[in-house]
PDB file of C-alpha atoms and ligand atoms in Angstrom:
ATOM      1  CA  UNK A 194     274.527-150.891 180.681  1.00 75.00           C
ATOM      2  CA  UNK A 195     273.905-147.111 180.590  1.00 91.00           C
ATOM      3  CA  UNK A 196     276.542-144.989 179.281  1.00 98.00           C
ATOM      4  CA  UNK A 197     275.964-141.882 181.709  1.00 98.00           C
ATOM      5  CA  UNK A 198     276.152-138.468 179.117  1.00 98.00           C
ATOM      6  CA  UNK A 199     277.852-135.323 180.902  1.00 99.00           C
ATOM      7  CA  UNK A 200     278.037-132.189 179.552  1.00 99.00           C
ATOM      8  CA  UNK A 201     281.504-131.188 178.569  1.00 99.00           C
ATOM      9  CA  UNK A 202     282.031-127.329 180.371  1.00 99.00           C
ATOM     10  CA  UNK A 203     278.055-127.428 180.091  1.00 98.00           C
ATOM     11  CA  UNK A 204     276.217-127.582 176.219  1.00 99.00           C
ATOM     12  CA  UNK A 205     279.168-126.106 175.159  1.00 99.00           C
ATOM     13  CA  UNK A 206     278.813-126.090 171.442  1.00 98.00           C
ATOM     14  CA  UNK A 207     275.641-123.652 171.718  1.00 98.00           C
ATOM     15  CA  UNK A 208     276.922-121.843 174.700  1.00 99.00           C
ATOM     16  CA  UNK A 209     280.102-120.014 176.515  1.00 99.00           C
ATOM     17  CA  UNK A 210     282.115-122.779 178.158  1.00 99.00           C
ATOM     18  CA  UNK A 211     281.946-123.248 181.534  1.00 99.00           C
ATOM     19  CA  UNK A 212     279.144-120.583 182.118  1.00 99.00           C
ATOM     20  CA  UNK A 213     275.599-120.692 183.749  1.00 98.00           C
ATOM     21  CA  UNK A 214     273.889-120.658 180.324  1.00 98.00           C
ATOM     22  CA  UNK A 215     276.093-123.504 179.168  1.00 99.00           C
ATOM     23  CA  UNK A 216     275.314-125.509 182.565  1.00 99.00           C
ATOM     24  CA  UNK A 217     270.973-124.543 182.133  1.00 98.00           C
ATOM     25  CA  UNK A 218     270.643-125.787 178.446  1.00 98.00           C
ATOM     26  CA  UNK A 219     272.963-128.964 179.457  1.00 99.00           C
ATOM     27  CA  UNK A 220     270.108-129.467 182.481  1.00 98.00           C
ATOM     28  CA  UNK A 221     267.298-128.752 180.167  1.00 98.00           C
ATOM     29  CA  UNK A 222     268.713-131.276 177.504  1.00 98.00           C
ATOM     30  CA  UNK A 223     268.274-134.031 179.996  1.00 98.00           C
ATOM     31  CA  UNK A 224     272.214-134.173 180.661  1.00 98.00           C
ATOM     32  CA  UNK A 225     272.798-136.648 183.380  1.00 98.00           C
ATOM     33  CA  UNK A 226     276.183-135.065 184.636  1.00 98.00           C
ATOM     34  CA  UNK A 227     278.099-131.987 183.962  1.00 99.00           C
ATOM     35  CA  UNK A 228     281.699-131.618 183.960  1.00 99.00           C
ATOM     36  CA  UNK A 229     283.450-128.003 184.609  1.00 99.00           C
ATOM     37  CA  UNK A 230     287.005-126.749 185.033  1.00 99.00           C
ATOM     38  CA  UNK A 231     288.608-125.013 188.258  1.00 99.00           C
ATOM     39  CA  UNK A 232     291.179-122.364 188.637  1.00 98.00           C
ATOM     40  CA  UNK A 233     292.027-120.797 191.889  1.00 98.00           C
ATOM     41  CA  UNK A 234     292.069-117.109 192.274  1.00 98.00           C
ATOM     42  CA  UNK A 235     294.597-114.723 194.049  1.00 98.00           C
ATOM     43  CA  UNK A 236     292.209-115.006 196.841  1.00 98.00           C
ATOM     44  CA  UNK A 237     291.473-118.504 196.795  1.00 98.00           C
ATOM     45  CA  UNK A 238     288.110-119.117 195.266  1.00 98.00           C
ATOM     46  CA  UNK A 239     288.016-122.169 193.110  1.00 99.00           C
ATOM     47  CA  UNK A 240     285.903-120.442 189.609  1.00 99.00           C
ATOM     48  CA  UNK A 241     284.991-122.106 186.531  1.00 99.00           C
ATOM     49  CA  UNK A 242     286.859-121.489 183.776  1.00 99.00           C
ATOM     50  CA  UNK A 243     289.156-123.964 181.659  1.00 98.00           C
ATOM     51  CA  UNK A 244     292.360-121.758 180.945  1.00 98.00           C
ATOM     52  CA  UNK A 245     294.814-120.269 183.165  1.00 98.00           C
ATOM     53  CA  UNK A 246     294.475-117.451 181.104  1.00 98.00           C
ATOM     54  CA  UNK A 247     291.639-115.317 180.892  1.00 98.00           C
ATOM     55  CA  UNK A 248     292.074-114.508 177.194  1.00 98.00           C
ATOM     56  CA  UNK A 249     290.569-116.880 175.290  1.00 98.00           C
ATOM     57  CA  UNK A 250     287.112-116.704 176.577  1.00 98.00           C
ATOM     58  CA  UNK A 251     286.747-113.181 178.759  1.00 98.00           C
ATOM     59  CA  UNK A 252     287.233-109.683 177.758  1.00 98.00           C
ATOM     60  CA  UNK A 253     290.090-109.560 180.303  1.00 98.00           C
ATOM     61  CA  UNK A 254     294.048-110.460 179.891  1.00 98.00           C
ATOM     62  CA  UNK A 255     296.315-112.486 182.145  1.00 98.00           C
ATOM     63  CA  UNK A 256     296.071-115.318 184.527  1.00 98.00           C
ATOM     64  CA  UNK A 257     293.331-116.176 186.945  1.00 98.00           C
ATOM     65  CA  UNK A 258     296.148-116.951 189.834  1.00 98.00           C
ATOM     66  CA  UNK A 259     296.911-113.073 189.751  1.00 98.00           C
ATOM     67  CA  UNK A 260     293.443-112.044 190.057  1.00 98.00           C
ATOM     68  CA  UNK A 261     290.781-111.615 193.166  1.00 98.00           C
ATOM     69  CA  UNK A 262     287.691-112.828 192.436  1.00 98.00           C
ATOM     70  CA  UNK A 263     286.337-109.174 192.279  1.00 98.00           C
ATOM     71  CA  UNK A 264     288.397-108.592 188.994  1.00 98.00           C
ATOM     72  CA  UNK A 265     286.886-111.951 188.315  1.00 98.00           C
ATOM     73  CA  UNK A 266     283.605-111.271 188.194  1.00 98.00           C
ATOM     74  CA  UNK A 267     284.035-107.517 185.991  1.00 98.00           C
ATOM     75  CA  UNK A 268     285.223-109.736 182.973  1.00 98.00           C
ATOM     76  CA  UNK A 269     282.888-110.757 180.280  1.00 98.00           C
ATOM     77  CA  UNK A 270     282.505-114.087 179.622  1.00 98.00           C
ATOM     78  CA  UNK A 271     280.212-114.636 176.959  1.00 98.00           C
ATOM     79  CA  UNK A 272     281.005-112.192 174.378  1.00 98.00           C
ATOM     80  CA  UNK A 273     283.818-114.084 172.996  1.00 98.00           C
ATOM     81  CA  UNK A 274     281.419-116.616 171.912  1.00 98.00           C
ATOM     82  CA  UNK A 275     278.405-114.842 170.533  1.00 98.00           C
ATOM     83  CA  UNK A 276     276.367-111.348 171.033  1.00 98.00           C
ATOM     84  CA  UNK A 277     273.981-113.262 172.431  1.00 98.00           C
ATOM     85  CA  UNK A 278     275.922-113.927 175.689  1.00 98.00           C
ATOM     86  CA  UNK A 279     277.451-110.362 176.501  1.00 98.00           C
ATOM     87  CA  UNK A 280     276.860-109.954 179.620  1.00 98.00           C
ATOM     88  CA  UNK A 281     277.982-113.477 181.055  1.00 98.00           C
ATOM     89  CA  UNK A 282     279.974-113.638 183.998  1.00 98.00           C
ATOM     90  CA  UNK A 283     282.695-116.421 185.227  1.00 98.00           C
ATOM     91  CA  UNK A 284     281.121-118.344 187.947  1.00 98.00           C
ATOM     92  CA  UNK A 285     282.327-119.011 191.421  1.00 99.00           C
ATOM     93  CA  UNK A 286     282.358-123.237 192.111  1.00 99.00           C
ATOM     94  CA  UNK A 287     279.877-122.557 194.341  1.00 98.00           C
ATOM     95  CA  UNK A 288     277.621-120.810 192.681  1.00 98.00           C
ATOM     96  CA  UNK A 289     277.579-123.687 190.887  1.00 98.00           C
ATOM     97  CA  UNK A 290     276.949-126.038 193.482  1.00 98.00           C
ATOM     98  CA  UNK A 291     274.408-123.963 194.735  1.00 98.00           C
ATOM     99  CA  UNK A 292     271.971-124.033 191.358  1.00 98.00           C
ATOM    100  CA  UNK A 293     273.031-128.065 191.178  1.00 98.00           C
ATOM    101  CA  UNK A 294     272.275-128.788 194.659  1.00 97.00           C
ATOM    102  CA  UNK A 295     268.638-129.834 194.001  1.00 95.00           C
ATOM    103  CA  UNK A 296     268.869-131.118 191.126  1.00 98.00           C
ATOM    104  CA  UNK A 297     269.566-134.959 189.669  1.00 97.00           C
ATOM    105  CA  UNK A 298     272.995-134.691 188.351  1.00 98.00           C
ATOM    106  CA  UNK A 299     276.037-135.965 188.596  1.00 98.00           C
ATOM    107  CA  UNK A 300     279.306-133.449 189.138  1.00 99.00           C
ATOM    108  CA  UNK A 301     282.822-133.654 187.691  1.00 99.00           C
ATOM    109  CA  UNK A 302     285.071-131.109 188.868  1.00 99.00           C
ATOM    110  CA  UNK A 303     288.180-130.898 187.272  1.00 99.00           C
ATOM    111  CA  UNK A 304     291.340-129.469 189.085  1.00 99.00           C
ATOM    112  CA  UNK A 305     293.016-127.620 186.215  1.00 98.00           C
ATOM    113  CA  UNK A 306     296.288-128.313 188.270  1.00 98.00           C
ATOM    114  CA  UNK A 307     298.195-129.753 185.758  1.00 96.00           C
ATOM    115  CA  UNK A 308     300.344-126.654 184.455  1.00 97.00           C
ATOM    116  CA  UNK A 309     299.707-124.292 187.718  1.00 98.00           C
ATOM    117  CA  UNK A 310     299.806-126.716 191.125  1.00 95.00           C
ATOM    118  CA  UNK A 311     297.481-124.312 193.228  1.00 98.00           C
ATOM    119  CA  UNK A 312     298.067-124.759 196.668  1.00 97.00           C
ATOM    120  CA  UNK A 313     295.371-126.612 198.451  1.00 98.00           C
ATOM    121  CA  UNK A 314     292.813-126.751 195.733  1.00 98.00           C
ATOM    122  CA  UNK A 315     291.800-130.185 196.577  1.00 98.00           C
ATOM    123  CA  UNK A 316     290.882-129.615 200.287  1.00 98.00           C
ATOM    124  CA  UNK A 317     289.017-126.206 198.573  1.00 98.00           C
ATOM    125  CA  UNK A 318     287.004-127.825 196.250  1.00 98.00           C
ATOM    126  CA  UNK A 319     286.685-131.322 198.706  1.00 98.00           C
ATOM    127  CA  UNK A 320     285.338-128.841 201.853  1.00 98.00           C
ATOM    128  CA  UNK A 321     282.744-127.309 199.679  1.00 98.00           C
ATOM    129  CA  UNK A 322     281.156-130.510 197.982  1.00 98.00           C
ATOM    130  CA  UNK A 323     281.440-131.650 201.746  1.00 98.00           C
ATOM    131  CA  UNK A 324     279.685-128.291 203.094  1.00 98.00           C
ATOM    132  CA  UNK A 325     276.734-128.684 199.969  1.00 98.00           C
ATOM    133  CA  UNK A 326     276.500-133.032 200.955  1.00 98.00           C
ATOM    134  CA  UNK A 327     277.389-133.461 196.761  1.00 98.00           C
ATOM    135  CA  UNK A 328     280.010-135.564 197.857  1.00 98.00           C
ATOM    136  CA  UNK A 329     277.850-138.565 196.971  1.00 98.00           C
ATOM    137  CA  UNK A 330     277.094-137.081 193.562  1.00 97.00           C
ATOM    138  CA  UNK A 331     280.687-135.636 192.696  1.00 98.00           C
ATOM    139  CA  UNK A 332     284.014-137.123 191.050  1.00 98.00           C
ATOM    140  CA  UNK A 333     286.862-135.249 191.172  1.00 99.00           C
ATOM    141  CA  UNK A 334     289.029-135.230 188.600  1.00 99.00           C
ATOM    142  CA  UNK A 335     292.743-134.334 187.636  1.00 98.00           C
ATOM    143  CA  UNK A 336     295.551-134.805 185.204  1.00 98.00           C
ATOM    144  CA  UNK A 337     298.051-134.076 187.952  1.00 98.00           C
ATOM    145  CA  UNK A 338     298.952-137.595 189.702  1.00 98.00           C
ATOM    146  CA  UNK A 339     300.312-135.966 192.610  1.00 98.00           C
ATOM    147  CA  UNK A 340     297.154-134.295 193.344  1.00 98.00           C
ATOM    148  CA  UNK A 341     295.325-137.874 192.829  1.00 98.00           C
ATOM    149  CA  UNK A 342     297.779-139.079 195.912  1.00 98.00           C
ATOM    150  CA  UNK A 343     296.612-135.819 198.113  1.00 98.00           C
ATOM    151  CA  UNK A 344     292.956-137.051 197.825  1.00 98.00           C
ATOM    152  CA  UNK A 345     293.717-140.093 199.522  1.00 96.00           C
ATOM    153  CA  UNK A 346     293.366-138.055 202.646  1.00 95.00           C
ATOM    154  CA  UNK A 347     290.050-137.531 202.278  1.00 97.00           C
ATOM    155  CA  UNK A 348     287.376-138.679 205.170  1.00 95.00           C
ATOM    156  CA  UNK A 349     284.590-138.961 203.361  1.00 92.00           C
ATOM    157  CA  UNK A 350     283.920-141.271 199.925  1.00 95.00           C
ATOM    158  CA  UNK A 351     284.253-138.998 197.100  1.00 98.00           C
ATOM    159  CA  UNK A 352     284.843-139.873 193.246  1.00 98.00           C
ATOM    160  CA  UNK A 353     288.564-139.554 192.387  1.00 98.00           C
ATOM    161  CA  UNK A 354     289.303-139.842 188.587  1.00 98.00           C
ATOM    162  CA  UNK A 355     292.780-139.685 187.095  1.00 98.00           C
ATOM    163  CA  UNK A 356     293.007-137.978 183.684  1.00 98.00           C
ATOM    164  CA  UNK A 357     294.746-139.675 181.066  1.00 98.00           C
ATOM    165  CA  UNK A 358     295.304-138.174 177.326  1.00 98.00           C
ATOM    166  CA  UNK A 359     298.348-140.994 175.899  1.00 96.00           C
ATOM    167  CA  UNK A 360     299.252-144.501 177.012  1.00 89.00           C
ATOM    168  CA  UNK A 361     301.675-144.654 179.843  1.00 87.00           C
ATOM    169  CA  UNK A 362     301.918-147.787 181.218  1.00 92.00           C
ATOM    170  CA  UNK A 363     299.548-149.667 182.726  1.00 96.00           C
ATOM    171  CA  UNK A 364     297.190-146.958 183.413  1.00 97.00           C
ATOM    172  CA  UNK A 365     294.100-148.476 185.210  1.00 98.00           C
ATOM    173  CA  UNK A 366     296.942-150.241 187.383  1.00 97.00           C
ATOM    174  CA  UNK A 367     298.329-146.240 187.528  1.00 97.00           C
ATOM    175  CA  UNK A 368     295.734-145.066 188.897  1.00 98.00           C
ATOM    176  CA  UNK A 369     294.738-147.767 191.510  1.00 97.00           C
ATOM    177  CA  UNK A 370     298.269-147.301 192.642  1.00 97.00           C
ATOM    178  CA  UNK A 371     297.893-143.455 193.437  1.00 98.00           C
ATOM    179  CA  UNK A 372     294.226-143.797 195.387  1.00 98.00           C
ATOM    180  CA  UNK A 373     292.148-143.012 192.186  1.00 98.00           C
ATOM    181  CA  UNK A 374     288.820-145.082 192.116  1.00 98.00           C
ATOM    182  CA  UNK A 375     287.880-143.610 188.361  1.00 98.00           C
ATOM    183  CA  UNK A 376     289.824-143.554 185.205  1.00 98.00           C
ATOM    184  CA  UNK A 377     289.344-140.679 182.543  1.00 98.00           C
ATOM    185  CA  UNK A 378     290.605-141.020 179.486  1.00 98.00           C
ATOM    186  CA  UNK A 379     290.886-139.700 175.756  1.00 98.00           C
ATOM    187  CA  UNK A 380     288.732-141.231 173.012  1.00 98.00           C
ATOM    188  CA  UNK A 381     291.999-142.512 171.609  1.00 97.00           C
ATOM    189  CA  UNK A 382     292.774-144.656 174.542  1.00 98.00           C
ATOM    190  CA  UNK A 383     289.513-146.590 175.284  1.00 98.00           C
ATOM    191  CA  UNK A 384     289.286-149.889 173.808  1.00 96.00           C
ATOM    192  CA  UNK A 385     286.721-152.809 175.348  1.00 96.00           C
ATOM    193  CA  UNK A 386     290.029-154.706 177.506  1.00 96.00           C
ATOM    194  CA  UNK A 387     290.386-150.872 178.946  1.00 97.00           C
ATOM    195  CA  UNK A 388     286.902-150.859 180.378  1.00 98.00           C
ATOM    196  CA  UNK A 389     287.324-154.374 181.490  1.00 97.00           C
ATOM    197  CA  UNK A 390     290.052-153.635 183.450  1.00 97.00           C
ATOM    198  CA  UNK A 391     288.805-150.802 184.992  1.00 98.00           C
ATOM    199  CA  UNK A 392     285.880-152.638 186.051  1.00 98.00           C
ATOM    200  CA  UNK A 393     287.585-155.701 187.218  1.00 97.00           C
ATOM    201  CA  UNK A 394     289.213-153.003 189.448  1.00 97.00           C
ATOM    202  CA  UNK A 395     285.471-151.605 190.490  1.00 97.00           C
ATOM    203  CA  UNK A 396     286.606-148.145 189.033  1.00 98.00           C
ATOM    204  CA  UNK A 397     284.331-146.600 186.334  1.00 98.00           C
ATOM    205  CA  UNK A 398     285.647-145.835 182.877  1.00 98.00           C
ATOM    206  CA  UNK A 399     284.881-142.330 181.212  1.00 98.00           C
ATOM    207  CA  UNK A 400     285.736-141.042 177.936  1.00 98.00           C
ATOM    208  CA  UNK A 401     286.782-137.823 176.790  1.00 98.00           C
ATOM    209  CA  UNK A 402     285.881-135.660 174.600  1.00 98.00           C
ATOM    210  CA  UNK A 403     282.958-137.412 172.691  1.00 98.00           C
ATOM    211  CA  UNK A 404     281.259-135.221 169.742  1.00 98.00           C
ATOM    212  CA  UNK A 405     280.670-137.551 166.814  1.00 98.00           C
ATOM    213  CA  UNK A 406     278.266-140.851 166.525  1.00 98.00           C
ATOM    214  CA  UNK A 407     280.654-142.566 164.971  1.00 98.00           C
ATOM    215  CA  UNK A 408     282.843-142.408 168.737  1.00 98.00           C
ATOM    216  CA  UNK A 409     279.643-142.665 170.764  1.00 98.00           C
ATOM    217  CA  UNK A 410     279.072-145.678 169.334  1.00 98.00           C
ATOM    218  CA  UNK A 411     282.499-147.128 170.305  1.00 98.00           C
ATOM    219  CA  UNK A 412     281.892-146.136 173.629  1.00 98.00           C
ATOM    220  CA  UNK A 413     278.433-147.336 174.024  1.00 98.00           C
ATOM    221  CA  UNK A 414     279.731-150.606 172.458  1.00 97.00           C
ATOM    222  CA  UNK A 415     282.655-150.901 174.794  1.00 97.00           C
ATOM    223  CA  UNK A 416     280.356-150.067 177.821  1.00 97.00           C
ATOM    224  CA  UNK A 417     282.117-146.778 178.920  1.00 98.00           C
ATOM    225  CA  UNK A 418     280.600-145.417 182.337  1.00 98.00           C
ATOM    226  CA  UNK A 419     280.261-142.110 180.557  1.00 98.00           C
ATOM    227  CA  UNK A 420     281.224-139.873 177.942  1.00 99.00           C
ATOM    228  CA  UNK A 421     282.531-136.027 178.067  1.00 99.00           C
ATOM    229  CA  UNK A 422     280.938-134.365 175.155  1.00 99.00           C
ATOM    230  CA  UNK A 423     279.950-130.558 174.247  1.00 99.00           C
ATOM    231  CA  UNK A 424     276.662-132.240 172.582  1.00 99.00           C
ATOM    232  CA  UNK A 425     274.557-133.811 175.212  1.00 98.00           C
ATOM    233  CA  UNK A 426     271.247-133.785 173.193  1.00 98.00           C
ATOM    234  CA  UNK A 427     273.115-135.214 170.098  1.00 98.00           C
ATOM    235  CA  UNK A 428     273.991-137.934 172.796  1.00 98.00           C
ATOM    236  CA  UNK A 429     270.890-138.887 174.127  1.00 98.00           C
ATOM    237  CA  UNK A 430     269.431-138.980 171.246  1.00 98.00           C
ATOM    238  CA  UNK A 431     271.629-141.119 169.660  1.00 98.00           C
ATOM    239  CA  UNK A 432     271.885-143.293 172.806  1.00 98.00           C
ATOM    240  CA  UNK A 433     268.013-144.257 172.446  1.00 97.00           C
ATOM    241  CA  UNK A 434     268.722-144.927 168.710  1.00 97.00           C
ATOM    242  CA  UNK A 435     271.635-147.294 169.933  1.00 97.00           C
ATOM    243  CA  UNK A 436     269.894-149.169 172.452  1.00 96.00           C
ATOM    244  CA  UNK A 437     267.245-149.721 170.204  1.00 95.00           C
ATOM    245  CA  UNK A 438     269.113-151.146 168.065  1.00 92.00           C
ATOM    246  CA  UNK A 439     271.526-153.244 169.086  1.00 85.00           C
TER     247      UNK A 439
HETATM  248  O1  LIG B  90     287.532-133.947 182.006  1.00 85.72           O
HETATM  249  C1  LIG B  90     287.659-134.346 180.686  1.00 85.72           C
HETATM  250  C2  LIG B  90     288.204-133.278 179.779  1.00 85.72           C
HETATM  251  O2  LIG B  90     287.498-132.103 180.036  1.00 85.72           O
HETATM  252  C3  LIG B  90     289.686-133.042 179.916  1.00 85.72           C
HETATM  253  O3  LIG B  90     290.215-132.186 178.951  1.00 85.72           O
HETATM  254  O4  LIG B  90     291.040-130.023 178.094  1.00 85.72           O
HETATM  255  O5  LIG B  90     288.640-130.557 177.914  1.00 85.72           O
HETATM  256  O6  LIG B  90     289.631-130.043 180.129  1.00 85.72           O
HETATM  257  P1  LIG B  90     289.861-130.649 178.757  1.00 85.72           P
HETATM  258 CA1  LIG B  91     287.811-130.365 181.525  1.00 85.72          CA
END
């Protein structure tokens, strides 16, 4: 079995988080997925960026809910992270969807709804895979259980991952329970019965956040659907080393 690679908020260890650059290198590397963050604006446009709070990687201060996308798109994105990317700009979900649209990859959108439960963002972000027909290609994912229970309403077949970062529980039986058909969890969670049950349950098992060989090796071992990791050419590389070795 293939562990699918996605790039974690794009290449993000040579690149700002969650920007275009970040999502081109991850495409060029030969990343099979890409997984970005969404926060709502004032105005309600779903835009890629991992904090609620500007601060850590714009030029700007406060929180994204305050702001219309128009005071979005005047902060700098990429300076934070090198010279190199002054100049970068946050980027609107569907811009995103636009430059994936064409292109052989697999989406995970992740509500950031966990501290800040923005009204409606799952219908948002659902409509506009819908309106780009990435619906097929997409999982949505969340920390926030009771925004796992509002996809349920969903018409059309769309990827639904819980988020998990400590045991709770039975969690694959968690999720199943609340409508999610994937299970996300941290690299401290995933053991080989994890993946089994997840599969006896038909729901894919992905693992979060993946940087090290040492850890892609335990998930390639345990069979993990895919890995989250900010290195996706460390990844595939070592993937070919590990399936020709084992
Ligand atoms: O979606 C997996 C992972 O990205 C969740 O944690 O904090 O990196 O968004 P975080
Ligand atoms: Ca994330």
């Amino acid at each position: 079995m293939k562990t699918e690679i996605i790039a974690h908020r794009g290449a993000s260890r040579i690149a700002p988080e969650n920007t275009m650059p970040a999502f081109e290198l991850a495409y060029d590397m030969g990343a099979e997925g890409i997984e970005v963050d969404v926060q709502l604006t004032k105005d309600n446009v779903p835009v890629l960026i991992h904090d609620e709070n500007v601060k850590r990687t714009t030029n700007g201060r406060g929180f994204i809910k305050d702001m219309t996308w128009d005071t979005v798109t005047s902060l700098d994105a990429g300076a934070w992270f090198s010279r190199t990317y002054t100049g970068t700009q946050i980027v609107s979900l569907e811009e995103f969807l636009r430059w994936a649209k064409n292109k052989q990859l697999t989406l995970n959108i992740e509500l950031k709804n966990n501290k800040i439960d923005y009204k409606h963002i799952e219908n948002i972000v659902y409509e506009m895979l819908a309106h780009y027909q990435l619906l097929a290609n997409s999982t949505i994912s969340t920390f926030n259980p009771n925004s796992v229970e509002r996809m349920k309403q969903f018409q059309h077949k769309v990827g639904v991952a819980l988020l998990a970062s400590r045991k709770c529980g039975n969690l694959v039986k968690t999720a199943a329970s609340i409508g999610a058909n994937a299970l996300h969890v941290k690299y401290r969670l995933l053991n080989q019965n994890l993946v089994k049950a997840c599969h006896a349950k038909g729901m894919p098992l992905r693992v979060y956040t993946i940087n090290s060989t040492r850890r892609m090796h335990a998930a390639f071992k345990a069979e993990a659907d895919g890995i989250f990791t900010d290195v996706p050419d460390k990844a595939i590389a070592f993937r070919k080393v590990y399936n020709k070795h084992k």
